[in-house]
PDB file of C-alpha atoms in Angstrom:
ATOM      1  CA  MET A   1      20.145  -4.926  24.070  1.00 44.00           C
ATOM      2  CA  ARG A   2      16.506  -6.202  24.351  1.00 41.00           C
ATOM      3  CA  HIS A   3      15.281  -8.730  21.719  1.00 41.00           C
ATOM      4  CA  LEU A   4      12.303  -9.282  19.458  1.00 41.00           C
ATOM      5  CA  PRO A   5       9.320 -11.100  20.932  1.00 42.00           C
ATOM      6  CA  LEU A   6       8.643 -14.608  19.548  1.00 41.00           C
ATOM      7  CA  PHE A   7       5.945 -14.860  16.666  1.00 45.00           C
ATOM      8  CA  THR A   8       2.759 -15.405  18.646  1.00 47.00           C
ATOM      9  CA  ALA A   9      -0.335 -17.428  17.962  1.00 41.00           C
ATOM     10  CA  ALA A  10      -2.331 -14.024  18.014  1.00 40.00           C
ATOM     11  CA  ALA A  11      -0.013 -12.667  15.215  1.00 47.00           C
ATOM     12  CA  LEU A  12      -0.623 -15.746  13.158  1.00 44.00           C
ATOM     13  CA  ALA A  13      -4.399 -14.994  13.044  1.00 40.00           C
ATOM     14  CA  LEU A  14      -3.908 -11.821  11.149  1.00 48.00           C
ATOM     15  CA  ALA A  15      -3.182 -13.740   7.889  1.00 47.00           C
ATOM     16  CA  THR A  16      -6.198 -13.437   5.558  1.00 50.00           C
ATOM     17  CA  PRO A  17      -6.905 -15.579   2.490  1.00 54.00           C
ATOM     18  CA  ALA A  18      -5.503 -14.462  -0.817  1.00 48.00           C
ATOM     19  CA  LEU A  19      -7.777 -15.657  -3.641  1.00 61.00           C
ATOM     20  CA  ALA A  20      -5.744 -17.756  -6.270  1.00 85.00           C
ATOM     21  CA  CYS A  21      -2.498 -17.323  -4.328  1.00 94.00           C
ATOM     22  CA  GLU A  22      -1.149 -20.823  -5.103  1.00 93.00           C
ATOM     23  CA  GLY A  23       1.087 -21.323  -2.052  1.00 94.00           C
ATOM     24  CA  TYR A  24      -1.293 -19.765   0.370  1.00 95.00           C
ATOM     25  CA  ASP A  25      -2.627 -22.829   2.125  1.00 95.00           C
ATOM     26  CA  ALA A  26       0.764 -24.488   2.337  1.00 96.00           C
ATOM     27  CA  ALA A  27       2.479 -21.399   3.647  1.00 97.00           C
ATOM     28  CA  VAL A  28      -0.196 -20.816   6.380  1.00 96.00           C
ATOM     29  CA  ALA A  29       0.336 -24.456   7.541  1.00 96.00           C
ATOM     30  CA  ALA A  30       4.026 -23.849   7.525  1.00 97.00           C
ATOM     31  CA  VAL A  31       3.624 -20.857   9.781  1.00 97.00           C
ATOM     32  CA  GLN A  32       1.154 -22.394  12.095  1.00 96.00           C
ATOM     33  CA  ASP A  33       3.331 -25.362  12.583  1.00 97.00           C
ATOM     34  CA  ARG A  34       6.399 -23.173  12.899  1.00 96.00           C
ATOM     35  CA  ASP A  35       8.277 -24.928  10.092  1.00 98.00           C
ATOM     36  CA  ALA A  36      10.741 -22.187   8.931  1.00 97.00           C
ATOM     37  CA  ASN A  37      12.334 -24.525   6.351  1.00 97.00           C
ATOM     38  CA  ALA A  38       9.017 -25.333   4.641  1.00 98.00           C
ATOM     39  CA  ALA A  39       7.942 -21.468   4.859  1.00 98.00           C
ATOM     40  CA  ALA A  40      11.310 -20.547   3.421  1.00 97.00           C
ATOM     41  CA  ALA A  41      10.985 -22.854   0.639  1.00 97.00           C
ATOM     42  CA  LEU A  42       7.553 -21.413  -0.455  1.00 97.00           C
ATOM     43  CA  PHE A  43       8.593 -17.741   0.114  1.00 97.00           C
ATOM     44  CA  ASP A  44      10.152 -17.127  -3.330  1.00 96.00           C
ATOM     45  CA  GLY A  45       7.038 -18.379  -4.957  1.00 96.00           C
ATOM     46  CA  LEU A  46       4.930 -16.163  -2.857  1.00 96.00           C
ATOM     47  CA  ILE A  47       6.899 -13.229  -4.089  1.00 96.00           C
ATOM     48  CA  ALA A  48       6.691 -14.303  -7.747  1.00 96.00           C
ATOM     49  CA  ASP A  49       2.942 -14.935  -7.587  1.00 96.00           C
ATOM     50  CA  ASN A  50       1.147 -11.798  -8.277  1.00 94.00           C
ATOM     51  CA  ALA A  51      -2.316 -13.214  -6.972  1.00 95.00           C
ATOM     52  CA  CYS A  52      -0.581 -13.250  -3.333  1.00 95.00           C
ATOM     53  CA  SER A  53      -1.156  -9.981  -1.469  1.00 94.00           C
ATOM     54  CA  ASP A  54       1.727  -7.945  -0.133  1.00 94.00           C
ATOM     55  CA  ASP A  55       0.229  -8.277   3.326  1.00 94.00           C
ATOM     56  CA  PHE A  56       0.325 -12.011   3.153  1.00 95.00           C
ATOM     57  CA  ARG A  57       3.785 -12.055   1.809  1.00 96.00           C
ATOM     58  CA  GLU A  58       4.831  -9.710   4.678  1.00 95.00           C
ATOM     59  CA  TRP A  59       3.119 -11.889   7.239  1.00 96.00           C
ATOM     60  CA  VAL A  60       4.993 -14.904   6.217  1.00 97.00           C
ATOM     61  CA  GLY A  61       8.431 -12.902   5.873  1.00 97.00           C
ATOM     62  CA  ASP A  62       7.825 -11.550   9.563  1.00 96.00           C
ATOM     63  CA  PHE A  63       7.703 -15.146  10.606  1.00 97.00           C
ATOM     64  CA  LEU A  64      10.837 -16.074   8.801  1.00 98.00           C
ATOM     65  CA  ALA A  65      12.606 -13.006  10.250  1.00 98.00           C
ATOM     66  CA  ARG A  66      11.659 -13.764  13.692  1.00 97.00           C
ATOM     67  CA  ASP A  67      12.569 -17.389  13.392  1.00 98.00           C
ATOM     68  CA  ALA A  68      16.005 -16.387  12.092  1.00 98.00           C
ATOM     69  CA  PHE A  69      16.434 -13.709  14.948  1.00 98.00           C
ATOM     70  CA  ALA A  70      15.516 -16.236  17.470  1.00 97.00           C
ATOM     71  CA  VAL A  71      18.785 -18.135  16.669  1.00 98.00           C
ATOM     72  CA  THR A  72      20.798 -15.254  17.802  1.00 97.00           C
ATOM     73  CA  MET A  73      19.398 -15.516  21.221  1.00 96.00           C
ATOM     74  CA  THR A  74      20.768 -19.048  21.595  1.00 97.00           C
ATOM     75  CA  ASP A  75      24.345 -20.152  22.432  1.00 96.00           C
ATOM     76  CA  VAL A  76      25.790 -20.158  18.928  1.00 97.00           C
ATOM     77  CA  ASP A  77      28.850 -18.930  17.476  1.00 97.00           C
ATOM     78  CA  GLU A  78      29.357 -15.358  16.132  1.00 97.00           C
ATOM     79  CA  ALA A  79      29.508 -16.733  12.502  1.00 98.00           C
ATOM     80  CA  THR A  80      26.051 -18.300  13.027  1.00 98.00           C
ATOM     81  CA  LYS A  81      24.655 -15.224  14.755  1.00 98.00           C
ATOM     82  CA  ARG A  82      25.877 -13.142  11.795  1.00 98.00           C
ATOM     83  CA  THR A  83      24.284 -15.396   9.187  1.00 98.00           C
ATOM     84  CA  ALA A  84      21.050 -15.394  11.294  1.00 98.00           C
ATOM     85  CA  PHE A  85      20.898 -11.524  11.534  1.00 98.00           C
ATOM     86  CA  GLU A  86      21.605 -11.309   7.732  1.00 98.00           C
ATOM     87  CA  THR A  87      18.804 -14.092   7.107  1.00 98.00           C
ATOM     88  CA  ALA A  88      16.350 -11.957   9.166  1.00 98.00           C
ATOM     89  CA  LEU A  89      17.140  -8.655   7.268  1.00 98.00           C
ATOM     90  CA  GLY A  90      16.461 -10.702   4.068  1.00 97.00           C
ATOM     91  CA  TYR A  91      12.813 -11.102   5.167  1.00 97.00           C
ATOM     92  CA  GLU A  92      12.250  -7.727   7.219  1.00 97.00           C
ATOM     93  CA  ARG A  93      14.297  -4.711   7.816  1.00 96.00           C
ATOM     94  CA  HIS A  94      14.488  -4.349  11.495  1.00 97.00           C
ATOM     95  CA  TRP A  95      16.599  -2.022  13.619  1.00 98.00           C
ATOM     96  CA  ARG A  96      17.488  -4.829  16.040  1.00 98.00           C
ATOM     97  CA  SER A  97      18.969  -6.983  13.275  1.00 98.00           C
ATOM     98  CA  PHE A  98      21.133  -3.959  12.076  1.00 98.00           C
ATOM     99  CA  ALA A  99      22.240  -3.186  15.688  1.00 98.00           C
ATOM    100  CA  GLY A 100      22.941  -6.903  16.279  1.00 98.00           C
ATOM    101  CA  LEU A 101      25.298  -6.852  13.202  1.00 98.00           C
ATOM    102  CA  GLY A 102      26.866  -3.750  14.469  1.00 98.00           C
ATOM    103  CA  GLN A 103      27.554  -5.196  17.890  1.00 98.00           C
ATOM    104  CA  LEU A 104      29.335  -8.278  16.299  1.00 98.00           C
ATOM    105  CA  ASP A 105      31.332  -5.737  14.244  1.00 98.00           C
ATOM    106  CA  TRP A 106      32.148  -3.886  17.403  1.00 98.00           C
ATOM    107  CA  ALA A 107      33.342  -6.981  19.269  1.00 97.00           C
ATOM    108  CA  ALA A 108      35.631  -7.951  16.371  1.00 97.00           C
ATOM    109  CA  GLU A 109      37.037  -4.433  16.271  1.00 97.00           C
ATOM    110  CA  ASP A 110      35.695  -4.049  12.652  1.00 98.00           C
ATOM    111  CA  TYR A 111      34.805  -0.370  13.395  1.00 98.00           C
ATOM    112  CA  ALA A 112      34.006   0.601   9.615  1.00 98.00           C
ATOM    113  CA  GLY A 113      31.277  -2.173   9.668  1.00 98.00           C
ATOM    114  CA  ALA A 114      30.100  -1.267  13.252  1.00 98.00           C
ATOM    115  CA  ALA A 115      29.668   2.385  12.147  1.00 98.00           C
ATOM    116  CA  ALA A 116      27.732   1.443   9.031  1.00 98.00           C
ATOM    117  CA  ASN A 117      25.414  -1.042  10.786  1.00 98.00           C
ATOM    118  CA  PHE A 118      24.812   1.150  13.791  1.00 98.00           C
ATOM    119  CA  GLN A 119      23.809   3.982  11.374  1.00 98.00           C
ATOM    120  CA  LEU A 120      21.398   1.715   9.423  1.00 98.00           C
ATOM    121  CA  ALA A 121      19.940   0.814  12.758  1.00 98.00           C
ATOM    122  CA  LEU A 122      19.410   4.479  13.737  1.00 98.00           C
ATOM    123  CA  ASN A 123      17.777   5.405  10.249  1.00 98.00           C
ATOM    124  CA  GLU A 124      15.614   2.295  10.519  1.00 98.00           C
ATOM    125  CA  LEU A 125      14.575   3.744  13.848  1.00 98.00           C
ATOM    126  CA  ALA A 126      13.738   7.030  12.165  1.00 97.00           C
ATOM    127  CA  GLU A 127      11.706   5.848   9.093  1.00 97.00           C
ATOM    128  CA  GLY A 128      11.233   2.015   9.502  1.00 96.00           C
ATOM    129  CA  ASP A 129       8.295   0.176  11.014  1.00 95.00           C
ATOM    130  CA  GLN A 130       7.259   2.264  14.058  1.00 95.00           C
ATOM    131  CA  SER A 131       5.812  -0.636  15.623  1.00 95.00           C
ATOM    132  CA  HIS A 132       9.326  -1.972  16.071  1.00 97.00           C
ATOM    133  CA  THR A 133       9.716  -0.469  19.663  1.00 97.00           C
ATOM    134  CA  ALA A 134      12.794   0.807  21.157  1.00 98.00           C
ATOM    135  CA  GLU A 135      13.576   2.209  24.540  1.00 97.00           C
ATOM    136  CA  THR A 136      15.492   5.473  24.864  1.00 97.00           C
ATOM    137  CA  ASP A 137      18.632   3.790  26.542  1.00 97.00           C
ATOM    138  CA  GLU A 138      18.711   1.399  23.549  1.00 98.00           C
ATOM    139  CA  ILE A 139      18.971   4.230  21.114  1.00 98.00           C
ATOM    140  CA  ALA A 140      21.570   6.149  23.237  1.00 97.00           C
ATOM    141  CA  GLU A 141      23.697   3.097  23.270  1.00 98.00           C
ATOM    142  CA  ILE A 142      23.545   2.672  19.567  1.00 98.00           C
ATOM    143  CA  TYR A 143      24.212   6.294  18.969  1.00 98.00           C
ATOM    144  CA  GLN A 144      27.209   6.332  21.174  1.00 98.00           C
ATOM    145  CA  LEU A 145      28.609   3.176  19.692  1.00 98.00           C
ATOM    146  CA  ALA A 146      28.034   4.535  16.224  1.00 98.00           C
ATOM    147  CA  THR A 147      29.875   7.735  16.886  1.00 97.00           C
ATOM    148  CA  ALA A 148      32.711   6.012  18.635  1.00 98.00           C
ATOM    149  CA  ALA A 149      32.965   3.596  15.695  1.00 98.00           C
ATOM    150  CA  LEU A 150      33.356   6.415  13.168  1.00 97.00           C
ATOM    151  CA  ALA A 151      36.203   7.783  15.327  1.00 97.00           C
ATOM    152  CA  LEU A 152      38.091   4.413  15.615  1.00 98.00           C
ATOM    153  CA  SER A 153      37.670   3.323  12.041  1.00 98.00           C
ATOM    154  CA  ASP A 154      40.701   3.451   9.903  1.00 96.00           C
ATOM    155  CA  GLU A 155      38.735   4.158   6.921  1.00 96.00           C
ATOM    156  CA  VAL A 156      36.039   6.949   6.348  1.00 97.00           C
ATOM    157  CA  VAL A 157      32.487   5.576   6.651  1.00 97.00           C
ATOM    158  CA  ASP A 158      29.712   7.089   4.753  1.00 96.00           C
ATOM    159  CA  LEU A 159      26.978   8.995   6.633  1.00 96.00           C
ATOM    160  CA  PRO A 160      23.884   7.821   4.663  1.00 92.00           C
ATOM    161  CA  VAL A 161      20.616   9.723   4.329  1.00 93.00           C
ATOM    162  CA  THR A 162      17.486   7.867   5.294  1.00 95.00           C
ATOM    163  CA  ARG A 163      15.561   6.003   2.694  1.00 91.00           C
ATOM    164  CA  SER A 164      13.346   8.998   2.032  1.00 94.00           C
ATOM    165  CA  GLY A 165      16.394  11.154   1.600  1.00 94.00           C
ATOM    166  CA  ASN A 166      16.283  12.908   4.940  1.00 94.00           C
ATOM    167  CA  PRO A 167      19.518  13.580   6.891  1.00 94.00           C
ATOM    168  CA  SER A 168      21.117  10.660   8.522  1.00 95.00           C
ATOM    169  CA  VAL A 169      20.146  10.496  12.263  1.00 97.00           C
ATOM    170  CA  MET A 170      23.894  10.593  12.941  1.00 96.00           C
ATOM    171  CA  MET A 171      23.793  14.108  11.522  1.00 96.00           C
ATOM    172  CA  THR A 172      20.490  15.174  13.158  1.00 96.00           C
ATOM    173  CA  GLY A 173      21.140  13.618  16.607  1.00 96.00           C
ATOM    174  CA  LYS A 174      17.431  12.971  17.171  1.00 96.00           C
ATOM    175  CA  VAL A 175      15.078  10.086  16.880  1.00 97.00           C
ATOM    176  CA  ARG A 176      12.089   8.919  18.731  1.00 97.00           C
ATOM    177  CA  GLY A 177      12.484  11.317  21.588  1.00 95.00           C
ATOM    178  CA  PHE A 178      16.213  10.777  21.979  1.00 97.00           C
ATOM    179  CA  GLU A 179      18.390  13.818  21.249  1.00 97.00           C
ATOM    180  CA  VAL A 180      21.928  14.839  21.974  1.00 96.00           C
ATOM    181  CA  GLU A 181      23.237  18.164  22.942  1.00 94.00           C
ATOM    182  CA  GLU A 182      26.022  18.251  20.202  1.00 95.00           C
ATOM    183  CA  ILE A 183      26.702  15.866  17.448  1.00 97.00           C
ATOM    184  CA  PRO A 184      30.339  14.617  17.487  1.00 96.00           C
ATOM    185  CA  LEU A 185      32.105  14.019  14.194  1.00 96.00           C
ATOM    186  CA  PRO A 186      35.743  12.804  13.805  1.00 96.00           C
ATOM    187  CA  ILE A 187      36.957  15.732  12.050  1.00 97.00           C
ATOM    188  CA  THR A 188      40.696  15.232  12.767  1.00 95.00           C
ATOM    189  CA  PHE A 189      43.755  17.287  11.919  1.00 94.00           C
ATOM    190  CA  GLU A 190      47.498  16.651  11.334  1.00 93.00           C
ATOM    191  CA  TYR A 191      49.501  16.342  14.519  1.00 90.00           C
ATOM    192  CA  ASN A 192      49.743  19.764  16.369  1.00 88.00           C
ATOM    193  CA  SER A 193      48.158  21.419  13.372  1.00 93.00           C
ATOM    194  CA  VAL A 194      44.974  23.270  12.042  1.00 95.00           C
ATOM    195  CA  GLN A 195      45.312  21.407   8.746  1.00 96.00           C
ATOM    196  CA  PHE A 196      42.790  18.594   8.287  1.00 96.00           C
ATOM    197  CA  ASP A 197      44.297  15.161   7.893  1.00 96.00           C
ATOM    198  CA  ALA A 198      42.666  12.955   5.015  1.00 95.00           C
ATOM    199  CA  ALA A 199      39.850  11.492   6.968  1.00 96.00           C
ATOM    200  CA  GLY A 200      39.191  14.831   8.695  1.00 96.00           C
ATOM    201  CA  LEU A 201      38.708  16.549   5.274  1.00 97.00           C
ATOM    202  CA  ASP A 202      36.161  13.862   4.317  1.00 97.00           C
ATOM    203  CA  TYR A 203      34.174  14.413   7.466  1.00 97.00           C
ATOM    204  CA  ALA A 204      34.466  18.225   7.171  1.00 98.00           C
ATOM    205  CA  ASN A 205      32.973  17.813   3.674  1.00 97.00           C
ATOM    206  CA  ALA A 206      30.270  15.636   5.152  1.00 97.00           C
ATOM    207  CA  LEU A 207      29.311  18.301   7.540  1.00 97.00           C
ATOM    208  CA  VAL A 208      29.435  20.963   4.902  1.00 97.00           C
ATOM    209  CA  ASN A 209      27.041  19.038   2.786  1.00 96.00           C
ATOM    210  CA  HIS A 210      24.613  18.591   5.664  1.00 96.00           C
ATOM    211  CA  LEU A 211      24.714  22.289   6.464  1.00 97.00           C
ATOM    212  CA  LEU A 212      24.086  23.281   2.796  1.00 96.00           C
ATOM    213  CA  MET A 213      21.205  20.611   2.596  1.00 95.00           C
ATOM    214  CA  VAL A 214      19.368  21.640   5.824  1.00 95.00           C
ATOM    215  CA  ASN A 215      20.465  25.345   5.641  1.00 95.00           C
ATOM    216  CA  PRO A 216      20.157  26.171   9.471  1.00 97.00           C
ATOM    217  CA  VAL A 217      20.049  29.713  10.715  1.00 97.00           C
ATOM    218  CA  SER A 218      23.144  29.131  12.894  1.00 97.00           C
ATOM    219  CA  VAL A 219      25.625  26.385  13.600  1.00 98.00           C
ATOM    220  CA  ASN A 220      27.892  26.067  16.855  1.00 98.00           C
ATOM    221  CA  LEU A 221      31.125  24.194  16.372  1.00 98.00           C
ATOM    222  CA  GLY A 222      32.718  22.827  19.552  1.00 97.00           C
ATOM    223  CA  GLY A 223      36.307  22.070  19.424  1.00 97.00           C
ATOM    224  CA  HIS A 224      37.545  19.023  21.629  1.00 96.00           C
ATOM    225  CA  THR A 225      40.937  17.431  22.272  1.00 95.00           C
ATOM    226  CA  ASP A 226      42.100  14.600  24.258  1.00 94.00           C
ATOM    227  CA  PRO A 227      43.828  15.272  27.667  1.00 95.00           C
ATOM    228  CA  VAL A 228      47.386  14.767  26.514  1.00 93.00           C
ATOM    229  CA  GLY A 229      49.246  17.999  26.883  1.00 90.00           C
ATOM    230  CA  GLY A 230      48.689  21.155  29.042  1.00 92.00           C
ATOM    231  CA  GLU A 231      45.115  22.323  29.808  1.00 95.00           C
ATOM    232  CA  GLU A 232      45.837  25.799  28.275  1.00 96.00           C
ATOM    233  CA  PHE A 233      47.607  24.354  25.216  1.00 96.00           C
ATOM    234  CA  ASN A 234      44.635  22.025  24.457  1.00 96.00           C
ATOM    235  CA  LEU A 235      42.129  24.754  24.959  1.00 97.00           C
ATOM    236  CA  ALA A 236      43.956  27.081  22.466  1.00 97.00           C
ATOM    237  CA  LEU A 237      44.379  24.235  19.914  1.00 96.00           C
ATOM    238  CA  SER A 238      40.710  23.203  20.100  1.00 97.00           C
ATOM    239  CA  GLU A 239      39.821  26.984  19.501  1.00 97.00           C
ATOM    240  CA  ALA A 240      42.196  27.111  16.512  1.00 97.00           C
ATOM    241  CA  ARG A 241      40.646  23.966  15.114  1.00 97.00           C
ATOM    242  CA  ALA A 242      37.131  25.070  15.366  1.00 97.00           C
ATOM    243  CA  GLU A 243      37.987  28.249  13.824  1.00 97.00           C
ATOM    244  CA  ALA A 244      39.784  26.500  10.882  1.00 97.00           C
ATOM    245  CA  LEU A 245      36.609  24.351  10.357  1.00 98.00           C
ATOM    246  CA  ALA A 246      34.520  27.560  10.414  1.00 98.00           C
ATOM    247  CA  THR A 247      36.630  29.222   7.783  1.00 98.00           C
ATOM    248  CA  TYR A 248      36.392  26.001   5.585  1.00 98.00           C
ATOM    249  CA  ILE A 249      32.459  25.950   5.940  1.00 98.00           C
ATOM    250  CA  ARG A 250      32.040  29.621   5.062  1.00 98.00           C
ATOM    251  CA  ALA A 251      34.284  29.122   2.001  1.00 98.00           C
ATOM    252  CA  ALA A 252      32.188  26.295   0.959  1.00 98.00           C
ATOM    253  CA  GLY A 253      29.154  28.534   0.710  1.00 97.00           C
ATOM    254  CA  PHE A 254      27.413  28.241   4.005  1.00 97.00           C
ATOM    255  CA  GLU A 255      25.836  31.660   4.877  1.00 96.00           C
ATOM    256  CA  GLY A 256      24.471  31.123   8.331  1.00 97.00           C
ATOM    257  CA  GLU A 257      25.943  32.270  11.450  1.00 98.00           C
ATOM    258  CA  ILE A 258      28.802  30.131  12.815  1.00 98.00           C
ATOM    259  CA  VAL A 259      29.762  30.283  16.497  1.00 98.00           C
ATOM    260  CA  THR A 260      32.896  28.422  17.730  1.00 98.00           C
ATOM    261  CA  THR A 261      33.396  27.227  21.314  1.00 97.00           C
ATOM    262  CA  PRO A 262      36.677  25.912  22.477  1.00 97.00           C
ATOM    263  CA  TYR A 263      36.488  23.036  25.071  1.00 97.00           C
ATOM    264  CA  GLY A 264      39.878  21.580  25.016  1.00 97.00           C
ATOM    265  CA  GLU A 265      39.986  18.512  27.222  1.00 96.00           C
ATOM    266  CA  SER A 266      36.958  19.509  29.387  1.00 96.00           C
ATOM    267  CA  ARG A 267      34.360  17.378  27.937  1.00 95.00           C
ATOM    268  CA  LEU A 268      36.148  14.087  27.650  1.00 95.00           C
ATOM    269  CA  PRO A 269      33.328  11.528  26.585  1.00 95.00           C
ATOM    270  CA  ALA A 270      32.672   8.501  28.569  1.00 95.00           C
ATOM    271  CA  PRO A 271      34.326   5.422  27.015  1.00 96.00           C
ATOM    272  CA  PRO A 272      31.821   2.958  25.395  1.00 96.00           C
ATOM    273  CA  ALA A 273      31.738  -0.694  26.198  1.00 93.00           C
ATOM    274  CA  GLY A 274      34.906  -2.607  25.471  1.00 94.00           C
ATOM    275  CA  ILE A 275      37.103   0.686  25.530  1.00 97.00           C
ATOM    276  CA  GLU A 276      39.308   1.390  28.601  1.00 97.00           C
ATOM    277  CA  ALA A 277      39.246   4.689  30.031  1.00 97.00           C
ATOM    278  CA  GLY A 278      42.412   6.696  29.142  1.00 96.00           C
ATOM    279  CA  SER A 279      43.527   4.375  26.414  1.00 97.00           C
ATOM    280  CA  GLU A 280      44.603   5.517  22.992  1.00 96.00           C
ATOM    281  CA  GLU A 281      41.287   4.382  21.650  1.00 97.00           C
ATOM    282  CA  HIS A 282      39.489   6.568  24.175  1.00 97.00           C
ATOM    283  CA  HIS A 283      41.593   9.617  23.343  1.00 96.00           C
ATOM    284  CA  ARG A 284      40.869   9.116  19.590  1.00 96.00           C
ATOM    285  CA  ILE A 285      37.189   9.169  20.392  1.00 97.00           C
ATOM    286  CA  ALA A 286      37.963  12.414  22.306  1.00 96.00           C
ATOM    287  CA  ARG A 287      39.664  14.144  19.434  1.00 95.00           C
ATOM    288  CA  ARG A 288      36.515  15.638  17.527  1.00 95.00           C
ATOM    289  CA  VAL A 289      34.611  18.632  16.552  1.00 94.00           C
ATOM    290  CA  SER A 290      31.061  18.709  17.541  1.00 96.00           C
ATOM    291  CA  PHE A 291      28.234  20.866  16.036  1.00 97.00           C
ATOM    292  CA  ALA A 292      24.796  21.877  16.922  1.00 96.00           C
ATOM    293  CA  SER A 293      22.488  23.818  14.641  1.00 92.00           C
ATOM    294  CA  GLN A 294      19.283  25.533  14.673  1.00 86.00           C
TER     295      GLN A 294
END
């Protein structure tokens, strides 16, 4: 992933005096000297002082966030990187800091943590500071890892709405020009069955809640399996499971059109970084129900 630019001298010039803000001069001097320790020591006072403007507090906070983030680009251990990302987020919400934590969780095989942090990164991309730029391939990588982490987690992970209450980017599949054709959810079933397992039921309910909230005219459910077993068997199983989900959604009160499409093993997803093709982890990611709505 790409990284934040360093805090530049041009950006420093944006600070403007705040009348009677007691720590103003000292904070400006600390930032100009790139003295993060001094700026951090003053920051709580700036927050508590009503005479200090929000713009000035944000300016100092941005410097401290970027100083902390810069640590993650050096040759330090993972614990130090994690602390630096968390410190940066304490001063400024930035999608790159959430994504960095997600990458650390992914590398440690903490898939629940990875899924949570990657989702926060996506939601921040949607409604956070739009001056925090992102390339489409960066967003695609985060989305792929977020969906894979959901599938690999041994615990159910929440699908949080955005800060304004809009649906999670995980459930809309679109942000800043990035858009997926179908949205995968780990709606899983008991072995060789059309009965949801415990995690599958939770994610089925998450889909129901999403559909009832956005009320689309129609939704297409795609059933997918891993490649284990015969092709015809997998196609039939994916059809039965997509139909079982459709029945559940209708019973929960969704009144729009539901179309089911069985794919079987024909759309095996590409394994994300760190996952071996054909491994059990890869197959676990492949076992899903996808949806697209309009």
